[in-house]
Tab-separated table of C-alpha atoms and ligand atoms in Angstrom:
chain	number	residue	atom	x	y	z
A	1	MET	CA	125.325	119.355	141.888
A	2	ASN	CA	128.211	119.986	139.518
A	3	THR	CA	131.729	118.763	138.747
A	4	ASP	CA	133.398	121.156	141.196
A	5	LEU	CA	131.265	119.875	144.054
A	6	ALA	CA	131.818	116.244	143.021
A	7	LEU	CA	135.585	116.730	142.725
A	8	GLY	CA	135.681	118.347	146.187
A	9	ILE	CA	133.613	115.545	147.697
A	10	GLY	CA	135.961	113.002	146.077
A	11	LYS	CA	138.961	114.714	147.674
A	12	ALA	CA	137.223	114.980	151.077
A	13	TRP	CA	136.104	111.342	150.907
A	14	GLY	CA	139.599	110.195	149.949
A	15	THR	CA	141.138	112.277	152.750
A	16	TYR	CA	138.780	110.625	155.238
A	17	LEU	CA	139.613	107.127	153.927
A	18	THR	CA	143.400	107.571	153.766
A	19	LYS	CA	143.411	108.625	157.419
A	20	LYS	CA	142.082	105.178	158.314
A	21	THR	CA	143.673	102.884	155.723
A	22	THR	CA	146.692	103.013	153.480
A	23	ARG	CA	145.834	102.851	149.801
A	24	PRO	CA	142.042	102.473	150.183
A	25	LYS	CA	140.109	100.661	147.448
A	26	VAL	CA	136.818	102.324	146.446
A	27	ALA	CA	134.036	100.911	144.207
A	28	ILE	CA	132.035	103.443	142.211
A	29	GLY	CA	128.741	102.890	140.380
A	30	THR	CA	125.783	104.847	139.040
A	31	ASP	CA	122.071	104.599	138.271
A	32	ALA	CA	120.810	105.496	134.768
A	33	ARG	CA	120.860	109.328	134.956
A	34	LEU	CA	122.321	111.577	132.233
A	35	SER	CA	124.718	113.476	134.523
A	36	ASN	CA	126.242	110.294	135.969
A	37	ASP	CA	129.413	110.037	133.868
A	38	MET	CA	130.240	113.668	134.543
A	39	LEU	CA	129.854	113.315	138.327
A	40	LYS	CA	131.425	109.856	138.478
A	41	ASN	CA	134.613	110.970	136.742
A	42	ALA	CA	134.895	114.078	138.926
A	43	ILE	CA	134.536	112.104	142.171
A	44	ALA	CA	136.935	109.453	140.898
A	45	ALA	CA	139.507	112.175	140.106
A	46	GLY	CA	139.213	113.493	143.684
A	47	LEU	CA	139.640	109.998	145.142
A	48	LEU	CA	142.629	109.253	142.901
A	49	ALA	CA	144.250	112.550	143.866
A	50	THR	CA	144.226	111.535	147.537
A	51	GLY	CA	145.776	108.140	146.804
A	52	CYS	CA	142.693	105.872	146.640
A	53	ASP	CA	142.385	103.159	143.992
A	54	VAL	CA	139.035	103.410	142.194
A	55	VAL	CA	137.169	100.520	140.572
A	56	ASP	CA	134.278	101.499	138.290
A	57	VAL	CA	131.505	98.871	138.411
A	58	GLY	CA	129.254	100.699	135.929
A	59	LEU	CA	125.468	101.060	135.918
A	60	VAL	CA	124.142	99.071	138.892
A	61	PRO	CA	121.338	99.231	141.479
A	62	THR	CA	122.365	100.737	144.829
A	63	PRO	CA	122.078	97.335	146.639
A	64	THR	CA	124.306	95.747	143.959
A	65	LEU	CA	127.040	98.285	144.720
A	66	GLN	CA	126.560	97.704	148.466
A	67	TYR	CA	126.827	93.932	148.071
A	68	THR	CA	129.953	94.304	145.904
A	69	VAL	CA	131.667	96.549	148.475
A	70	ARG	CA	131.211	93.961	151.200
A	71	GLU	CA	131.862	90.804	149.167
A	72	LYS	CA	134.900	92.119	147.278
A	73	LYS	CA	136.313	93.762	150.428
A	74	PHE	CA	136.358	97.377	149.253
A	75	ASP	CA	137.099	100.041	151.873
A	76	SER	CA	134.174	102.135	150.670
A	77	GLY	CA	131.657	102.543	147.851
A	78	VAL	CA	130.207	105.499	145.960
A	79	ILE	CA	126.848	105.357	144.234
A	80	ILE	CA	125.732	108.245	142.051
A	81	THR	CA	121.951	108.296	142.176
A	82	ALA	CA	118.941	110.446	142.968
A	83	SER	CA	116.833	107.367	143.767
A	84	HIS	CA	113.175	108.068	142.815
A	85	ASN	CA	113.590	111.821	142.116
A	86	PRO	CA	112.933	113.600	138.775
A	87	PRO	CA	115.496	113.135	135.945
A	88	HIS	CA	117.283	116.476	136.403
A	89	PHE	CA	118.208	115.606	140.012
A	90	ASN	CA	121.285	113.695	141.039
A	91	GLY	CA	123.015	112.719	144.277
A	92	ILE	CA	126.023	111.030	145.825
A	93	LYS	CA	125.649	108.307	148.423
A	94	GLY	CA	128.413	106.770	150.502
A	95	VAL	CA	128.799	103.113	151.445
A	96	ALA	CA	130.926	101.821	154.329
A	97	ALA	CA	133.207	98.776	154.083
A	98	ASP	CA	130.489	96.526	155.555
A	99	GLY	CA	128.100	97.460	152.717
A	100	THR	CA	125.789	99.659	154.814
A	101	GLU	CA	125.141	103.299	153.989
A	102	PHE	CA	127.483	105.784	155.660
A	103	SER	CA	126.325	106.814	159.135
A	104	LYS	CA	125.517	110.463	159.780
A	105	ASP	CA	128.803	110.855	161.719
A	106	VAL	CA	130.877	109.760	158.729
A	107	GLU	CA	128.896	112.006	156.370
A	108	GLU	CA	129.438	114.956	158.691
A	109	GLU	CA	133.170	114.227	158.937
A	110	ILE	CA	133.450	114.195	155.123
A	111	GLU	CA	131.445	117.448	154.979
A	112	ARG	CA	133.761	118.999	157.556
A	113	ILE	CA	136.817	118.107	155.435
A	114	TYR	CA	135.022	119.388	152.320
A	115	PHE	CA	134.066	122.777	153.774
A	116	SER	CA	137.410	123.342	155.525
A	117	LYS	CA	139.221	122.202	152.338
A	118	SER	CA	141.647	120.261	154.558
A	119	PHE	CA	142.423	117.717	151.843
A	120	THR	CA	145.409	115.401	152.092
A	121	LEU	CA	146.643	114.971	148.538
A	122	ALA	CA	148.964	112.165	147.463
A	123	THR	CA	152.406	112.776	145.982
A	124	TRP	CA	152.847	112.236	142.241
A	125	LYS	CA	154.169	108.741	142.900
A	126	GLN	CA	151.228	107.750	145.060
A	127	VAL	CA	148.142	108.871	143.138
A	128	GLY	CA	145.556	106.103	142.762
A	129	LYS	CA	144.866	103.733	139.876
A	130	HIS	CA	141.549	103.700	138.010
A	131	THR	CA	140.238	100.374	136.683
A	132	SER	CA	136.830	98.921	135.888
A	133	TRP	CA	135.145	95.627	136.706
A	134	ASP	CA	132.025	94.215	135.066
A	135	GLY	CA	131.338	91.359	137.493
A	136	ALA	CA	129.151	93.168	140.057
A	137	ILE	CA	125.789	92.198	138.554
A	138	ASP	CA	126.639	88.483	138.269
A	139	LEU	CA	128.085	88.449	141.774
A	140	TYR	CA	124.908	90.045	143.180
A	141	ILE	CA	122.476	87.773	141.303
A	142	LYS	CA	124.446	84.724	142.494
A	143	GLY	CA	124.231	86.073	146.049
A	144	ILE	CA	120.433	86.336	145.881
A	145	LEU	CA	120.085	82.892	144.262
A	146	ALA	CA	122.191	81.376	147.045
A	147	THR	CA	119.929	82.943	149.693
A	148	VAL	CA	116.373	82.192	148.510
A	149	ASP	CA	114.736	78.808	147.903
A	150	VAL	CA	115.236	78.643	144.135
A	151	ALA	CA	113.718	75.159	143.737
A	152	ALA	CA	110.469	76.131	145.493
A	153	ILE	CA	110.120	79.310	143.419
A	154	LYS	CA	110.959	77.576	140.117
A	155	LYS	CA	108.350	74.898	140.711
A	156	LYS	CA	105.596	77.538	140.754
A	157	LYS	CA	106.538	78.982	137.319
A	158	PHE	CA	105.335	82.412	138.448
A	159	HIS	CA	103.899	84.820	135.897
A	160	ILE	CA	105.068	88.317	136.827
A	161	VAL	CA	104.696	91.794	135.339
A	162	LEU	CA	107.914	93.655	136.101
A	163	ASP	CA	108.125	97.456	135.953
A	164	CYS	CA	111.731	98.654	136.353
A	165	GLY	CA	110.632	102.225	135.570
A	166	ASN	CA	113.685	102.620	133.250
A	167	GLY	CA	115.816	102.574	136.398
A	168	ALA	CA	118.914	100.675	137.481
A	169	GLY	CA	116.827	97.576	138.318
A	170	SER	CA	116.628	96.962	134.547
A	171	VAL	CA	120.168	95.535	134.489
A	172	VAL	CA	119.495	92.972	137.245
A	173	THR	CA	115.867	92.013	137.869
A	174	PRO	CA	114.782	90.548	134.491
A	175	ALA	CA	117.894	88.305	134.529
A	176	LEU	CA	117.279	87.287	138.148
A	177	LEU	CA	113.617	86.428	137.504
A	178	LYS	CA	114.537	84.349	134.433
A	179	GLN	CA	116.854	82.310	136.644
A	180	LEU	CA	113.964	81.862	139.089
A	181	GLY	CA	111.920	80.266	136.276
A	182	CYS	CA	109.452	83.162	135.981
A	183	ASN	CA	107.455	84.104	132.912
A	184	ILE	CA	108.055	87.878	132.726
A	185	VAL	CA	106.022	90.636	131.109
A	186	PRO	CA	108.505	93.546	131.132
A	187	LEU	CA	107.432	97.194	131.406
A	188	TYR	CA	110.135	99.885	131.026
A	189	CYS	CA	112.981	97.449	131.611
A	190	ALA	CA	115.558	99.430	129.613
A	191	PRO	CA	117.664	101.910	131.608
A	192	ASP	CA	116.970	105.481	130.473
A	193	GLY	CA	117.936	108.612	132.400
A	194	LEU	CA	114.984	110.539	130.986
A	195	PHE	CA	112.531	108.073	132.629
A	196	PRO	CA	110.265	108.041	129.540
A	197	GLY	CA	107.906	105.415	131.041
A	198	HIS	CA	106.741	107.212	134.145
A	199	ASN	CA	107.921	109.149	137.171
A	200	SER	CA	110.390	106.999	139.078
A	201	GLU	CA	108.638	107.082	142.484
A	202	PRO	CA	106.578	103.855	142.719
A	203	LEU	CA	103.316	105.521	143.778
A	204	PRO	CA	99.926	104.250	142.540
A	205	GLU	CA	99.513	107.189	140.128
A	206	ASN	CA	102.831	106.290	138.447
A	207	LEU	CA	102.099	102.566	138.183
A	208	THR	CA	98.750	102.692	136.344
A	209	GLU	CA	100.067	100.523	133.508
A	210	LEU	CA	101.392	97.878	135.896
A	211	ILE	CA	98.117	97.873	137.839
A	212	LYS	CA	96.156	97.428	134.591
A	213	THR	CA	98.459	94.835	133.022
A	214	VAL	CA	98.630	92.325	135.914
A	215	PRO	CA	94.959	91.191	135.766
A	216	GLN	CA	94.855	91.695	131.976
A	217	VAL	CA	97.545	89.062	131.329
A	218	GLY	CA	96.470	86.888	134.290
A	219	ALA	CA	99.789	87.321	136.125
A	220	ASP	CA	100.373	86.113	139.688
A	221	LEU	CA	101.723	89.519	140.690
A	222	GLY	CA	103.303	92.751	139.574
A	223	ALA	CA	106.483	94.326	140.936
A	224	ALA	CA	107.934	97.812	140.514
A	225	GLN	CA	111.297	99.281	141.507
A	226	ASP	CA	112.320	102.875	142.165
A	227	GLY	CA	115.126	104.539	140.175
A	228	ASP	CA	118.066	103.014	142.045
A	229	ALA	CA	116.208	99.763	142.831
A	230	ASP	CA	116.540	99.731	146.596
A	231	ARG	CA	112.751	99.821	147.056
A	232	ALA	CA	110.094	97.499	145.625
A	233	ILE	CA	106.324	97.904	145.452
A	234	PHE	CA	103.909	95.088	144.603
A	235	VAL	CA	100.556	94.643	142.882
A	236	ASP	CA	98.477	91.543	143.667
A	237	GLU	CA	96.928	89.192	141.079
A	238	LYS	CA	93.715	91.247	141.044
A	239	GLY	CA	95.587	94.422	140.155
A	240	THR	CA	95.433	95.935	143.653
A	241	TYR	CA	98.336	98.221	144.588
A	242	ILE	CA	99.861	97.068	147.889
A	243	TRP	CA	101.158	99.808	150.174
A	244	GLY	CA	104.675	99.289	151.543
A	245	ASP	CA	103.562	98.841	155.173
A	246	LYS	CA	101.770	95.616	154.210
A	247	THR	CA	104.697	94.198	152.248
A	248	LEU	CA	107.021	95.103	155.111
A	249	ALA	CA	104.746	93.279	157.570
A	250	LEU	CA	104.499	90.271	155.229
A	251	GLY	CA	108.289	89.967	154.983
A	252	CYS	CA	108.533	90.435	158.742
A	253	LYS	CA	105.884	87.809	159.469
A	254	TYR	CA	107.636	85.243	157.297
A	255	GLU	CA	111.132	85.891	158.660
A	256	THR	CA	110.150	85.988	162.349
A	257	LYS	CA	108.101	82.810	161.855
A	258	LYS	CA	111.081	81.102	160.195
A	259	HIS	CA	113.381	82.133	163.064
A	260	HIS	CA	110.786	81.374	165.795
A	261	GLY	CA	110.907	85.007	166.882
A	262	GLY	CA	114.022	87.159	166.899
A	263	VAL	CA	114.463	90.907	166.689
A	264	ALA	CA	112.802	92.911	163.879
A	265	VAL	CA	113.706	96.591	163.383
A	266	THR	CA	111.745	99.482	161.882
A	267	PRO	CA	111.352	103.273	162.423
A	268	VAL	CA	108.812	104.629	164.957
A	269	THR	CA	106.588	105.799	162.083
A	270	THR	CA	105.773	102.242	160.960
A	271	SER	CA	102.273	100.782	161.274
A	272	SER	CA	101.471	98.550	164.267
A	273	CYS	CA	100.800	95.669	161.881
A	274	PHE	CA	104.598	95.216	161.990
A	275	ASP	CA	104.595	94.868	165.803
A	276	ASP	CA	101.590	92.539	165.656
A	277	VAL	CA	103.217	90.014	163.319
A	278	VAL	CA	106.438	90.079	165.376
A	279	ALA	CA	104.489	89.439	168.601
A	280	GLU	CA	102.492	86.680	166.898
A	281	ASN	CA	105.771	84.822	166.280
A	282	GLY	CA	107.256	85.464	169.732
A	283	GLY	CA	109.769	88.075	168.532
A	284	VAL	CA	110.717	91.571	169.654
A	285	ALA	CA	109.993	94.705	167.585
A	286	VAL	CA	112.611	97.465	167.955
A	287	HIS	CA	111.754	101.016	166.852
A	288	THR	CA	114.407	103.463	165.660
A	289	LYS	CA	114.668	107.016	164.425
A	290	VAL	CA	113.596	107.481	160.804
A	291	GLY	CA	116.295	106.639	158.225
A	292	SER	CA	117.361	103.410	156.545
A	293	PRO	CA	121.056	103.635	157.614
A	294	ILE	CA	119.876	103.817	161.242
A	295	VAL	CA	117.602	100.797	160.822
A	296	ALA	CA	120.449	98.827	159.188
A	297	ARG	CA	122.931	99.643	161.950
A	298	VAL	CA	120.520	98.725	164.750
A	299	MET	CA	119.846	95.458	162.923
A	300	ILE	CA	123.574	94.667	162.952
A	301	GLU	CA	123.930	95.598	166.647
A	302	GLN	CA	120.949	93.490	167.674
A	303	ASN	CA	121.547	90.615	165.265
A	304	ALA	CA	118.042	91.151	163.870
A	305	VAL	CA	116.281	88.653	161.611
A	306	PHE	CA	114.481	91.335	159.602
A	307	GLY	CA	114.017	95.082	159.221
A	308	GLY	CA	112.971	97.859	156.906
A	309	GLU	CA	110.819	100.835	156.081
A	310	GLU	CA	107.218	101.296	154.978
A	311	ASN	CA	108.237	102.762	151.620
A	312	GLY	CA	109.059	99.348	150.138
A	313	GLY	CA	112.586	99.273	151.578
A	314	LEU	CA	112.854	95.745	152.988
A	315	ILE	CA	116.110	94.529	154.564
A	316	PHE	CA	116.890	90.803	154.587
A	317	PRO	CA	120.055	90.328	156.676
A	318	GLU	CA	120.685	86.864	155.225
A	319	LEU	CA	121.879	88.679	152.109
A	320	GLN	CA	122.930	92.105	153.386
A	321	TYR	CA	122.060	94.977	155.722
A	322	CYS	CA	120.471	97.354	153.245
A	323	ARG	CA	117.201	98.003	151.446
A	324	ASP	CA	117.142	95.706	148.463
A	325	SER	CA	114.342	95.514	145.890
A	326	ALA	CA	115.552	92.548	143.816
A	327	MET	CA	116.014	90.512	147.004
A	328	SER	CA	112.532	91.637	148.147
A	329	ILE	CA	110.948	90.472	144.882
A	330	ALA	CA	112.713	87.083	145.146
A	331	LYS	CA	111.615	86.790	148.800
A	332	ILE	CA	107.962	87.634	148.069
A	333	LEU	CA	108.016	84.873	145.410
A	334	GLU	CA	109.522	82.507	147.987
A	335	ILE	CA	106.795	83.389	150.500
A	336	MET	CA	104.068	82.804	147.884
A	337	ALA	CA	105.690	79.499	146.887
A	338	LYS	CA	106.156	78.190	150.432
A	339	GLU	CA	102.802	79.327	151.786
A	340	HIS	CA	100.954	78.161	148.621
A	341	LYS	CA	98.766	81.264	148.739
A	342	PRO	CA	98.052	84.072	146.264
A	343	LEU	CA	99.512	87.447	147.163
A	344	SER	CA	96.081	88.997	147.823
A	345	GLN	CA	95.400	86.389	150.519
A	346	LEU	CA	98.820	86.783	152.165
A	347	ILE	CA	98.233	90.545	152.375
A	348	ASP	CA	94.670	90.057	153.608
A	349	GLU	CA	96.032	88.076	156.565
A	350	ILE	CA	98.091	91.073	157.778
A	351	PRO	CA	96.334	93.002	160.629
A	352	LYS	CA	94.551	96.108	159.353
A	353	TYR	CA	94.966	99.628	160.734
A	354	GLU	CA	93.801	103.026	159.594
A	355	VAL	CA	96.401	105.763	159.341
A	356	TYR	CA	95.867	109.521	159.474
A	357	LYS	CA	98.575	112.051	158.574
A	358	ILE	CA	98.452	115.828	158.993
A	359	LYS	CA	100.946	118.588	159.705
A	360	MET	CA	101.175	121.847	161.631
A	361	ALA	CA	103.412	124.907	161.384
A	362	CYS	CA	106.144	125.357	164.005
A	363	PRO	CA	109.277	127.549	163.830
A	364	ASP	CA	112.476	125.457	163.827
A	365	ASN	CA	114.006	127.233	166.852
A	366	ILE	CA	111.257	126.151	169.276
A	367	LYS	CA	110.793	122.546	168.116
A	368	GLU	CA	112.952	121.088	170.920
A	369	LYS	CA	111.159	123.111	173.596
A	370	VAL	CA	107.759	122.149	172.193
A	371	MET	CA	108.668	118.461	172.411
A	372	GLU	CA	109.916	118.818	175.987
A	373	THR	CA	106.680	120.543	177.005
A	374	LEU	CA	104.634	117.960	175.163
A	375	VAL	CA	106.334	115.123	177.054
A	376	ALA	CA	105.861	116.921	180.396
A	377	GLN	CA	102.186	117.590	179.691
A	378	THR	CA	101.301	114.115	178.473
A	379	LYS	CA	103.197	112.098	181.106
A	380	ASP	CA	100.231	112.288	183.478
A	381	ASP	CA	97.584	112.220	180.755
A	382	PRO	CA	95.374	109.232	181.770
A	383	ARG	CA	94.794	108.424	178.077
A	384	VAL	CA	98.536	107.958	177.487
A	385	LYS	CA	99.901	104.477	178.248
A	386	GLU	CA	103.473	105.133	177.163
A	387	VAL	CA	105.585	108.006	175.832
A	388	ASP	CA	108.281	107.160	173.286
A	389	GLU	CA	110.867	109.871	172.525
A	390	THR	CA	112.908	107.925	169.957
A	391	ASP	CA	112.111	110.393	167.153
A	392	GLY	CA	109.652	113.167	168.000
A	393	VAL	CA	107.036	112.348	170.635
A	394	LYS	CA	105.003	109.172	170.183
A	395	LEU	CA	102.100	108.546	172.513
A	396	TYR	CA	100.696	105.056	172.869
A	397	LEU	CA	96.975	105.214	173.712
A	398	ALA	CA	94.435	102.523	174.573
A	399	ASP	CA	93.055	102.524	171.029
A	400	GLY	CA	96.015	103.516	168.881
A	401	TRP	CA	99.015	105.843	168.779
A	402	VAL	CA	99.943	109.335	167.684
A	403	LEU	CA	103.377	110.702	166.742
A	404	MET	CA	104.345	114.381	166.581
A	405	ARG	CA	107.608	114.452	164.623
A	406	PRO	CA	109.540	117.607	163.704
A	407	SER	CA	110.478	117.797	160.025
A	408	GLY	CA	114.234	118.065	159.457
A	409	THR	CA	113.788	120.224	156.364
A	410	GLU	CA	110.636	122.346	156.911
A	411	PRO	CA	109.277	124.506	159.779
A	412	ILE	CA	106.550	121.979	160.566
A	413	PHE	CA	105.627	119.024	162.761
A	414	ARG	CA	104.205	115.977	161.042
A	415	VAL	CA	101.419	114.291	162.949
A	416	TYR	CA	100.845	110.587	162.303
A	417	SER	CA	98.152	108.579	164.018
A	418	GLU	CA	96.885	105.052	163.767
A	419	SER	CA	93.863	103.149	165.049
A	420	LYS	CA	91.535	100.349	164.040
A	421	SER	CA	88.941	102.809	162.685
A	422	LYS	CA	89.469	105.769	160.373
A	423	GLN	CA	87.304	107.996	162.536
A	424	LYS	CA	89.288	107.157	165.671
A	425	ALA	CA	92.626	107.741	163.915
A	426	GLU	CA	91.442	111.158	162.767
A	427	GLU	CA	90.110	112.024	166.217
A	428	ILE	CA	93.422	111.105	167.897
A	429	ALA	CA	95.463	113.135	165.399
A	430	LEU	CA	93.239	116.203	165.737
A	431	THR	CA	93.175	116.036	169.569
A	432	TYR	CA	96.940	115.922	169.912
A	433	ARG	CA	97.568	118.414	167.131
A	434	LYS	CA	95.360	120.864	169.034
A	435	LEU	CA	97.323	120.246	172.226
A	436	THR	CA	100.651	120.721	170.422
A	437	GLU	CA	99.410	123.873	168.696
A	438	GLU	CA	98.544	125.361	172.086
A	439	ILE	CA	102.052	124.563	173.323
A	440	ILE	CA	103.535	126.236	170.205
A	441	LYS	CA	101.372	129.328	170.789
A	442	ASN	CA	102.555	129.621	174.397
A	443	GLN	CA	106.291	129.494	173.587
B	501	MG	MG1	115.782	104.524	146.142
């Protein structure tokens, strides 16, 4: 990741956009990382060279940039961020005009232009203009406040410990929570690209201070955001870390109940507690391939009422079709306010499953064949009720499910299983790993 790469991507991106629109308008923003200004200016130069106008919206969470692109009618958005990764990483993410992340097709088209260097550069008279705008944060906070029940949340005067992890959430979430009448105990709410507080991935081992502080100060809950603030993780009033599958199911339960059903979308890897709460409210659960842009696009196609991932990436379509941590925090407060229950009780009411995850080695070149054989061999397996080939091979059994999913980056299959008991989940995973290993051996 260097300036040459960023400049080339800017030119490829601009070439792609100018083929579709004359004089495209592109919003550009960053998280808090040290290499951001360098990469941002290089990409902007590439976009300007192809005849795009660039508007710099500054340091913002990824969902803030996405909301701005849609609301202010940009043709595209660029966010420079490495999400939850270590401080020396960085990345470039593309946003489409509707505010969703670029689809894989668009990314591949931009890559094709980049690698073939088939850039269309503007003439000297037509190079783009570079301006900046500092209204994105206000616009986004107003959008959230117009979507949640502010009066109900304010009435509860929630006491919340907020851990922004020195990430981009720092510039939005404390201000949002103040406007929701919360009493905030801030932890690491100053943006800092060195992430001096803790590692930016909101895992339990990185949130020890949040987990300790919530019961210590008698707060109603704790909330943490990853580096670019698209994902949120919660801690209940007792200081218990809540895994993302439970929060996802809680959001899903509330939204499908509110809409008397409706479609809810999540990847095939998600816990069955999601499906259970959808069924409970008369809705339909739709499972997609893994990846938040895929979930978002299926939500748009199916006019879904809710969607998201188990990693704390909740999507509330009332605001926008993307993972959004500040919106998730506001929504969890709304749920607590409307249901008049503490967070621990709301989570306790979500159906419980045990998950087991293992992996197995498999060369990349035989993965497809292994999956085909696996489907053929399990179709008549009396234990298998249904075979789902959405992403890998998922087998629904009488007492749970198992998914063999090829990794896109490593020569392995990941095996996920789920059942009501830990022992059963382990047994299912081991049984079907053994079967798959035999198929791999026989290739
Ligand atoms: Mg992220």
